[in-house]
Amino acid sequence: MTTLRIAGGSVLRPDMSVSEGDVLVDQDAGEILAVGDTDGADEVLDADGCLVMPGLVNAHGHAAMTLLRGYADDKPLGAWLQEDIWPAEGELGPEDVRAGADLALVEMIRSGTTAFADMYFHVPEVAAAVDEAGVRARLGHGVVTVGKDEEEAIADNEESLEVAREFDGDAGGRIETAYMPHSLTTVGEEYLREFVAQAREADVPVHFHANETRDEVDPIVDERGVRPLEYADSVGLLEDGDFCAHGVHSDADEIELLAERDAAVVHCPASNMKLASGMAPVQQMREAGVTVALGTDGAASNNDLDLFDEMRDAAMLGKLAADDAAAVPAEAAVEMATAGGADALGFDSGRIEPGANADLAVVDFTAPHLTPVHDHVSHLAYAATGSDVRHTICDGSVLMRDRDVLAFDEARVRERAQQRAAAVAERARDV
Amino acid sequence: MTTLRIAGGSVLRPDMSVSEGDVLVDQDAGEILAVGDTDGADEVLDADGCLVMPGLVNAHGHAAMTLLRGYADDKPLGAWLQEDIWPAEGELGPEDVRAGADLALVEMIRSGTTAFADMYFHVPEVAAAVDEAGVRARLGHGVVTVGKDEEEAIADNEESLEVAREFDGDAGGRIETAYMPHSLTTVGEEYLREFVAQAREADVPVHFHANETRDEVDPIVDERGVRPLEYADSVGLLEDGDFCAHGVHSDADEIELLAERDAAVVHCPASNMKLASGMAPVQQMREAGVTVALGTDGAASNNDLDLFDEMRDAAMLGKLAADDAAAVPAEAAVEMATAGGADALGFDSGRIEPGANADLAVVDFTAPHLTPVHDHVSHLAYAATGSDVRHTICDGSVLMRDRDVLAFDEARVRERAQQRAAAVAERARDV
């Protein structure tokens, strides 16, 4: 057994208490062995002045959209998608997706994220990037059937299922998958019914967008006379293990349904604010017992992949949504970004306890903006940023040591992303 | 003439365009000499891969509250103030205020802030810290008269005026001052009438909190039958040069009044979200021609002093408030944090042009989360953080070079702040 000891810091425990002590890791099994007074180890990682916390979980995003970071902003959702994002995405080839995914992975590792969910296309490229980077991921191919004929629509769904079957368990078990119909309004009912059933047979969960904007809710209510998540339930979605992004415009009955079915919601506060989508009822969801995770969404609507921003946004927007400064406290924000995310994605991560995956972020608390330390958890939610992360560990392996990302040549990743992004923009604007 | 050349980067111009070029500074005058192709200079500061932007302006805050960062969170405003903040502030002596101000100054310089406004007490300590740090500030003593007898109330007002007279023009002109009645509900009408008039005679502007929460607006409307800013106008406030913090609950008539009087509003989006105060109508204010600046408010309600967070929050919350993704675009956020702030505080800073104060932040654009660069201004508003600032310059002097703050021993500032904060917390909780 090869062991790693993260030594000399404080540790964030699952009950959100903080105690001094080490974290001892079994690197072969990729698991936490012990927390507290430990000794020895093959390798020691210094955590003096640091807090060891669970690696952050980015439970909804589109990694390769880093190439479109800052490409178009400050436009209403429809115009933004139709005039800018979709034309640019139409120009993304497999190598572009790989370049964007590599950049996203460098950014996530540098900000303490050890697991993420990704809905995109050219999934084999994303899987190869995840394999190389060393993080954990639940990957899938996003399906859209509107505007497609039956043959194309079926092919798109089949690709999503095929990818889910092929890559599940890849990268030494770090990659799991999902069937990913884009949303309840962009995939036809007949396809949802057929392919959700096939996903159940293949034993892969389902990830989709739901209730992001009013424009997505109203047509379903008008046409079907039920709320979107009631419709989702009726076509076989919302089983335990499924997770939907956003859920901004969810009413009390839908929240109850999510809790009953044990389907998770991925709250994306920055994206919801930037696209003026609205304020998700996060406090009500948590009170109802819904598993709530956090996600950055794509870098084009955020515009970074730093989960520390998302914790801060979730706590602050959650208070505004509830009209109550006591709503979504710091502990809730940190829980959603760690255990909540891991629960949503079905990973045994997100809690520092023996037997759990050794997915960890070591946060340096000696910066001026984290001084003084009255309360570590408050600082994680309200004052820390991704650049305060000193080391990142996933599956027992050190992915970043002293701000140096080990698997990638950062300068090369940045250079390639810059070149490919410029070429994509040129092609898209020439069309 | 001693000159400084910031060389090899790009420059953010007052019209929000970006061009390659140098910035040449007259260090004796503290002014920008030229922008573009320049040559020579006594000192050269490398800006390769960087954007030179105006130093950020933090137009409303309480610097020494850094000692209370994370001391109490997630409570409704009233309980938070009465149970936690006021008892702790009651324990702050002059040396505590100096320790907290030093910490705030280190944090602000590290995140590219070159000017700030401060409303607090033990102002001579804050002034000494500003003098040593090298930044620009408009300082004042905050007056509260509710709960005080007439003698105490007059003494508090007189202290505010005295401080404003004494420190105006201090630190080689980098310090200016204001008379600072805390708010329209915490200072009695008779005192406002008397001391605002005295402030006019002393030629110092007035800074106060207004319309932060509904609880502050409703009593004035109920009691006086006018909106709070109409009342403010009636007692002599809202002259050109005055600036009020928050303005969250301002109606169309009040916005019109602010524009007519040329009084500025300091928008504090993070604090407004964290205390569930509401969403300021920033887009409407800007459309009406009101000068809008940005502020962090105190570190206890934010919880950091990073204006990059405030730009992002202002752009995102502004869209949500306006229910329009096109509202408060990136350019507006950057403008509020630079030229808007300088205009609100009456400093000839915030724009990179010959003759303006040489108050500058040099932002490194080579980080993964700022790659690719489709649009520099988008990145400033949505993706950059204070830790991306490489050099900070104020009044022609380099305050931070390659992340090294020159005027302070950072480790000592942090250590002293930690010790004093712990002692304050212990005293406050013993009471």
JSON list of N, CA and C in Angstrom, two decimals, chain B residues 96-138:
[
{"chain": "B", "resi": 96, "resn": "ASP", "atom": "N", "xyz": [-6.72, 48.81, 17.36]},
{"chain": "B", "resi": 96, "resn": "ASP", "atom": "CA", "xyz": [-7.46, 47.81, 16.59]},
{"chain": "B", "resi": 96, "resn": "ASP", "atom": "C", "xyz": [-7.85, 48.37, 15.23]},
{"chain": "B", "resi": 97, "resn": "VAL", "atom": "N", "xyz": [-8.32, 49.62, 15.23]},
{"chain": "B", "resi": 97, "resn": "VAL", "atom": "CA", "xyz": [-8.72, 50.25, 13.97]},
{"chain": "B", "resi": 97, "resn": "VAL", "atom": "C", "xyz": [-7.51, 50.36, 13.04]},
{"chain": "B", "resi": 98, "resn": "ARG", "atom": "N", "xyz": [-6.36, 50.71, 13.61]},
{"chain": "B", "resi": 98, "resn": "ARG", "atom": "CA", "xyz": [-5.16, 50.79, 12.78]},
{"chain": "B", "resi": 98, "resn": "ARG", "atom": "C", "xyz": [-4.81, 49.40, 12.21]},
{"chain": "B", "resi": 99, "resn": "ALA", "atom": "N", "xyz": [-4.89, 48.37, 13.03]},
{"chain": "B", "resi": 99, "resn": "ALA", "atom": "CA", "xyz": [-4.56, 47.01, 12.57]},
{"chain": "B", "resi": 99, "resn": "ALA", "atom": "C", "xyz": [-5.53, 46.56, 11.48]},
{"chain": "B", "resi": 100, "resn": "GLY", "atom": "N", "xyz": [-6.81, 46.86, 11.67]},
{"chain": "B", "resi": 100, "resn": "GLY", "atom": "CA", "xyz": [-7.81, 46.48, 10.66]},
{"chain": "B", "resi": 100, "resn": "GLY", "atom": "C", "xyz": [-7.65, 47.28, 9.38]},
{"chain": "B", "resi": 101, "resn": "ALA", "atom": "N", "xyz": [-7.31, 48.57, 9.51]},
{"chain": "B", "resi": 101, "resn": "ALA", "atom": "CA", "xyz": [-7.12, 49.41, 8.32]},
{"chain": "B", "resi": 101, "resn": "ALA", "atom": "C", "xyz": [-5.89, 48.96, 7.54]},
{"chain": "B", "resi": 102, "resn": "ASP", "atom": "N", "xyz": [-4.82, 48.63, 8.25]},
{"chain": "B", "resi": 102, "resn": "ASP", "atom": "CA", "xyz": [-3.62, 48.13, 7.56]},
{"chain": "B", "resi": 102, "resn": "ASP", "atom": "C", "xyz": [-3.95, 46.86, 6.76]},
{"chain": "B", "resi": 103, "resn": "LEU", "atom": "N", "xyz": [-4.68, 45.96, 7.39]},
{"chain": "B", "resi": 103, "resn": "LEU", "atom": "CA", "xyz": [-5.05, 44.72, 6.70]},
{"chain": "B", "resi": 103, "resn": "LEU", "atom": "C", "xyz": [-5.90, 45.02, 5.46]},
{"chain": "B", "resi": 104, "resn": "ALA", "atom": "N", "xyz": [-6.85, 45.95, 5.63]},
{"chain": "B", "resi": 104, "resn": "ALA", "atom": "CA", "xyz": [-7.70, 46.34, 4.49]},
{"chain": "B", "resi": 104, "resn": "ALA", "atom": "C", "xyz": [-6.87, 46.93, 3.37]},
{"chain": "B", "resi": 105, "resn": "LEU", "atom": "N", "xyz": [-5.88, 47.75, 3.73]},
{"chain": "B", "resi": 105, "resn": "LEU", "atom": "CA", "xyz": [-5.05, 48.40, 2.70]},
{"chain": "B", "resi": 105, "resn": "LEU", "atom": "C", "xyz": [-4.20, 47.38, 1.95]},
{"chain": "B", "resi": 106, "resn": "VAL", "atom": "N", "xyz": [-3.65, 46.42, 2.68]},
{"chain": "B", "resi": 106, "resn": "VAL", "atom": "CA", "xyz": [-2.90, 45.35, 2.01]},
{"chain": "B", "resi": 106, "resn": "VAL", "atom": "C", "xyz": [-3.82, 44.61, 1.03]},
{"chain": "B", "resi": 107, "resn": "GLU", "atom": "N", "xyz": [-5.01, 44.28, 1.51]},
{"chain": "B", "resi": 107, "resn": "GLU", "atom": "CA", "xyz": [-5.95, 43.54, 0.67]},
{"chain": "B", "resi": 107, "resn": "GLU", "atom": "C", "xyz": [-6.36, 44.36, -0.56]},
{"chain": "B", "resi": 108, "resn": "MET", "atom": "N", "xyz": [-6.62, 45.64, -0.35]},
{"chain": "B", "resi": 108, "resn": "MET", "atom": "CA", "xyz": [-7.05, 46.48, -1.48]},
{"chain": "B", "resi": 108, "resn": "MET", "atom": "C", "xyz": [-5.93, 46.66, -2.50]},
{"chain": "B", "resi": 109, "resn": "ILE", "atom": "N", "xyz": [-4.72, 46.92, -2.01]},
{"chain": "B", "resi": 109, "resn": "ILE", "atom": "CA", "xyz": [-3.59, 47.10, -2.94]},
{"chain": "B", "resi": 109, "resn": "ILE", "atom": "C", "xyz": [-3.35, 45.81, -3.73]},
{"chain": "B", "resi": 110, "resn": "ARG", "atom": "N", "xyz": [-3.48, 44.67, -3.06]},
{"chain": "B", "resi": 110, "resn": "ARG", "atom": "CA", "xyz": [-3.27, 43.38, -3.73]},
{"chain": "B", "resi": 110, "resn": "ARG", "atom": "C", "xyz": [-4.34, 43.09, -4.78]},
{"chain": "B", "resi": 111, "resn": "SER", "atom": "N", "xyz": [-5.48, 43.75, -4.68]},
{"chain": "B", "resi": 111, "resn": "SER", "atom": "CA", "xyz": [-6.54, 43.51, -5.66]},
{"chain": "B", "resi": 111, "resn": "SER", "atom": "C", "xyz": [-6.76, 44.73, -6.57]},
{"chain": "B", "resi": 112, "resn": "GLY", "atom": "N", "xyz": [-5.75, 45.61, -6.64]},
{"chain": "B", "resi": 112, "resn": "GLY", "atom": "CA", "xyz": [-5.78, 46.68, -7.63]},
{"chain": "B", "resi": 112, "resn": "GLY", "atom": "C", "xyz": [-6.58, 47.91, -7.27]},
{"chain": "B", "resi": 113, "resn": "THR", "atom": "N", "xyz": [-6.99, 48.02, -6.01]},
{"chain": "B", "resi": 113, "resn": "THR", "atom": "CA", "xyz": [-7.74, 49.21, -5.59]},
{"chain": "B", "resi": 113, "resn": "THR", "atom": "C", "xyz": [-6.76, 50.30, -5.18]},
{"chain": "B", "resi": 114, "resn": "THR", "atom": "N", "xyz": [-6.95, 51.48, -5.74]},
{"chain": "B", "resi": 114, "resn": "THR", "atom": "CA", "xyz": [-6.03, 52.59, -5.46]},
{"chain": "B", "resi": 114, "resn": "THR", "atom": "C", "xyz": [-6.71, 53.74, -4.73]},
{"chain": "B", "resi": 115, "resn": "ALA", "atom": "N", "xyz": [-8.02, 53.70, -4.60]},
{"chain": "B", "resi": 115, "resn": "ALA", "atom": "CA", "xyz": [-8.72, 54.78, -3.89]},
{"chain": "B", "resi": 115, "resn": "ALA", "atom": "C", "xyz": [-9.94, 54.18, -3.20]},
{"chain": "B", "resi": 116, "resn": "PHE", "atom": "N", "xyz": [-10.28, 54.74, -2.04]},
{"chain": "B", "resi": 116, "resn": "PHE", "atom": "CA", "xyz": [-11.47, 54.24, -1.34]},
{"chain": "B", "resi": 116, "resn": "PHE", "atom": "C", "xyz": [-12.07, 55.34, -0.48]},
{"chain": "B", "resi": 117, "resn": "ALA", "atom": "N", "xyz": [-13.32, 55.13, -0.13]},
{"chain": "B", "resi": 117, "resn": "ALA", "atom": "CA", "xyz": [-13.98, 56.01, 0.83]},
{"chain": "B", "resi": 117, "resn": "ALA", "atom": "C", "xyz": [-14.20, 55.21, 2.10]},
{"chain": "B", "resi": 118, "resn": "ASP", "atom": "N", "xyz": [-14.05, 55.86, 3.24]},
{"chain": "B", "resi": 118, "resn": "ASP", "atom": "CA", "xyz": [-14.16, 55.15, 4.49]},
{"chain": "B", "resi": 118, "resn": "ASP", "atom": "C", "xyz": [-14.98, 55.93, 5.50]},
{"chain": "B", "resi": 119, "resn": "MET", "atom": "N", "xyz": [-15.98, 55.28, 6.05]},
{"chain": "B", "resi": 119, "resn": "MET", "atom": "CA", "xyz": [-16.79, 55.86, 7.12]},
{"chain": "B", "resi": 119, "resn": "MET", "atom": "C", "xyz": [-16.57, 55.00, 8.35]},
{"chain": "B", "resi": 120, "resn": "TYR", "atom": "N", "xyz": [-15.87, 55.55, 9.36]},
{"chain": "B", "resi": 120, "resn": "TYR", "atom": "CA", "xyz": [-15.66, 54.76, 10.58]},
{"chain": "B", "resi": 120, "resn": "TYR", "atom": "C", "xyz": [-15.34, 55.69, 11.72]},
{"chain": "B", "resi": 121, "resn": "PHE", "atom": "N", "xyz": [-14.65, 55.19, 12.72]},
{"chain": "B", "resi": 121, "resn": "PHE", "atom": "CA", "xyz": [-14.26, 56.03, 13.86]},
{"chain": "B", "resi": 121, "resn": "PHE", "atom": "C", "xyz": [-12.76, 55.85, 14.09]},
{"chain": "B", "resi": 122, "resn": "HIS", "atom": "N", "xyz": [-12.17, 56.57, 15.02]},
{"chain": "B", "resi": 122, "resn": "HIS", "atom": "CA", "xyz": [-10.71, 56.63, 15.17]},
{"chain": "B", "resi": 122, "resn": "HIS", "atom": "C", "xyz": [-10.08, 56.96, 13.81]},
{"chain": "B", "resi": 123, "resn": "VAL", "atom": "N", "xyz": [-10.62, 57.99, 13.16]},
{"chain": "B", "resi": 123, "resn": "VAL", "atom": "CA", "xyz": [-10.19, 58.34, 11.81]},
{"chain": "B", "resi": 123, "resn": "VAL", "atom": "C", "xyz": [-8.69, 58.69, 11.73]},
{"chain": "B", "resi": 124, "resn": "PRO", "atom": "N", "xyz": [-8.10, 59.32, 12.77]},
{"chain": "B", "resi": 124, "resn": "PRO", "atom": "CA", "xyz": [-6.66, 59.60, 12.66]},
{"chain": "B", "resi": 124, "resn": "PRO", "atom": "C", "xyz": [-5.84, 58.32, 12.39]},
{"chain": "B", "resi": 125, "resn": "GLU", "atom": "N", "xyz": [-6.29, 57.20, 12.92]},
{"chain": "B", "resi": 125, "resn": "GLU", "atom": "CA", "xyz": [-5.59, 55.93, 12.68]},
{"chain": "B", "resi": 125, "resn": "GLU", "atom": "C", "xyz": [-5.72, 55.50, 11.22]},
{"chain": "B", "resi": 126, "resn": "VAL", "atom": "N", "xyz": [-6.92, 55.69, 10.68]},
{"chain": "B", "resi": 126, "resn": "VAL", "atom": "CA", "xyz": [-7.14, 55.32, 9.27]},
{"chain": "B", "resi": 126, "resn": "VAL", "atom": "C", "xyz": [-6.29, 56.22, 8.38]},
{"chain": "B", "resi": 127, "resn": "ALA", "atom": "N", "xyz": [-6.25, 57.51, 8.72]},
{"chain": "B", "resi": 127, "resn": "ALA", "atom": "CA", "xyz": [-5.46, 58.46, 7.92]},
{"chain": "B", "resi": 127, "resn": "ALA", "atom": "C", "xyz": [-3.98, 58.10, 7.95]},
{"chain": "B", "resi": 128, "resn": "ALA", "atom": "N", "xyz": [-3.48, 57.69, 9.12]},
{"chain": "B", "resi": 128, "resn": "ALA", "atom": "CA", "xyz": [-2.07, 57.31, 9.22]},
{"chain": "B", "resi": 128, "resn": "ALA", "atom": "C", "xyz": [-1.79, 56.07, 8.36]},
{"chain": "B", "resi": 129, "resn": "ALA", "atom": "N", "xyz": [-2.73, 55.14, 8.36]},
{"chain": "B", "resi": 129, "resn": "ALA", "atom": "CA", "xyz": [-2.56, 53.92, 7.54]},
{"chain": "B", "resi": 129, "resn": "ALA", "atom": "C", "xyz": [-2.55, 54.27, 6.06]},
{"chain": "B", "resi": 130, "resn": "VAL", "atom": "N", "xyz": [-3.45, 55.16, 5.64]},
{"chain": "B", "resi": 130, "resn": "VAL", "atom": "CA", "xyz": [-3.51, 55.58, 4.23]},
{"chain": "B", "resi": 130, "resn": "VAL", "atom": "C", "xyz": [-2.22, 56.29, 3.83]},
{"chain": "B", "resi": 131, "resn": "ASP", "atom": "N", "xyz": [-1.75, 57.16, 4.71]},
{"chain": "B", "resi": 131, "resn": "ASP", "atom": "CA", "xyz": [-0.51, 57.88, 4.45]},
{"chain": "B", "resi": 131, "resn": "ASP", "atom": "C", "xyz": [0.62, 56.89, 4.18]},
{"chain": "B", "resi": 132, "resn": "GLU", "atom": "N", "xyz": [0.75, 55.90, 5.04]},
{"chain": "B", "resi": 132, "resn": "GLU", "atom": "CA", "xyz": [1.82, 54.91, 4.90]},
{"chain": "B", "resi": 132, "resn": "GLU", "atom": "C", "xyz": [1.63, 54.03, 3.66]},
{"chain": "B", "resi": 133, "resn": "ALA", "atom": "N", "xyz": [0.39, 53.66, 3.38]},
{"chain": "B", "resi": 133, "resn": "ALA", "atom": "CA", "xyz": [0.12, 52.72, 2.29]},
{"chain": "B", "resi": 133, "resn": "ALA", "atom": "C", "xyz": [0.35, 53.33, 0.92]},
{"chain": "B", "resi": 134, "resn": "GLY", "atom": "N", "xyz": [0.08, 54.63, 0.78]},
{"chain": "B", "resi": 134, "resn": "GLY", "atom": "CA", "xyz": [0.29, 55.29, -0.50]},
{"chain": "B", "resi": 134, "resn": "GLY", "atom": "C", "xyz": [-0.93, 55.38, -1.39]},
{"chain": "B", "resi": 135, "resn": "VAL", "atom": "N", "xyz": [-2.10, 54.95, -0.90]},
{"chain": "B", "resi": 135, "resn": "VAL", "atom": "CA", "xyz": [-3.31, 55.03, -1.73]},
{"chain": "B", "resi": 135, "resn": "VAL", "atom": "C", "xyz": [-3.99, 56.39, -1.54]},
{"chain": "B", "resi": 136, "resn": "ARG", "atom": "N", "xyz": [-5.11, 56.56, -2.22]},
{"chain": "B", "resi": 136, "resn": "ARG", "atom": "CA", "xyz": [-5.90, 57.79, -2.18]},
{"chain": "B", "resi": 136, "resn": "ARG", "atom": "C", "xyz": [-7.18, 57.46, -1.43]},
{"chain": "B", "resi": 137, "resn": "ALA", "atom": "N", "xyz": [-7.68, 58.40, -0.63]},
{"chain": "B", "resi": 137, "resn": "ALA", "atom": "CA", "xyz": [-8.89, 58.09, 0.13]},
{"chain": "B", "resi": 137, "resn": "ALA", "atom": "C", "xyz": [-9.71, 59.33, 0.45]},
{"chain": "B", "resi": 138, "resn": "ARG", "atom": "N", "xyz": [-11.00, 59.12, 0.60]},
{"chain": "B", "resi": 138, "resn": "ARG", "atom": "CA", "xyz": [-11.87, 60.17, 1.17]},
{"chain": "B", "resi": 138, "resn": "ARG", "atom": "C", "xyz": [-12.40, 59.60, 2.47]}
]
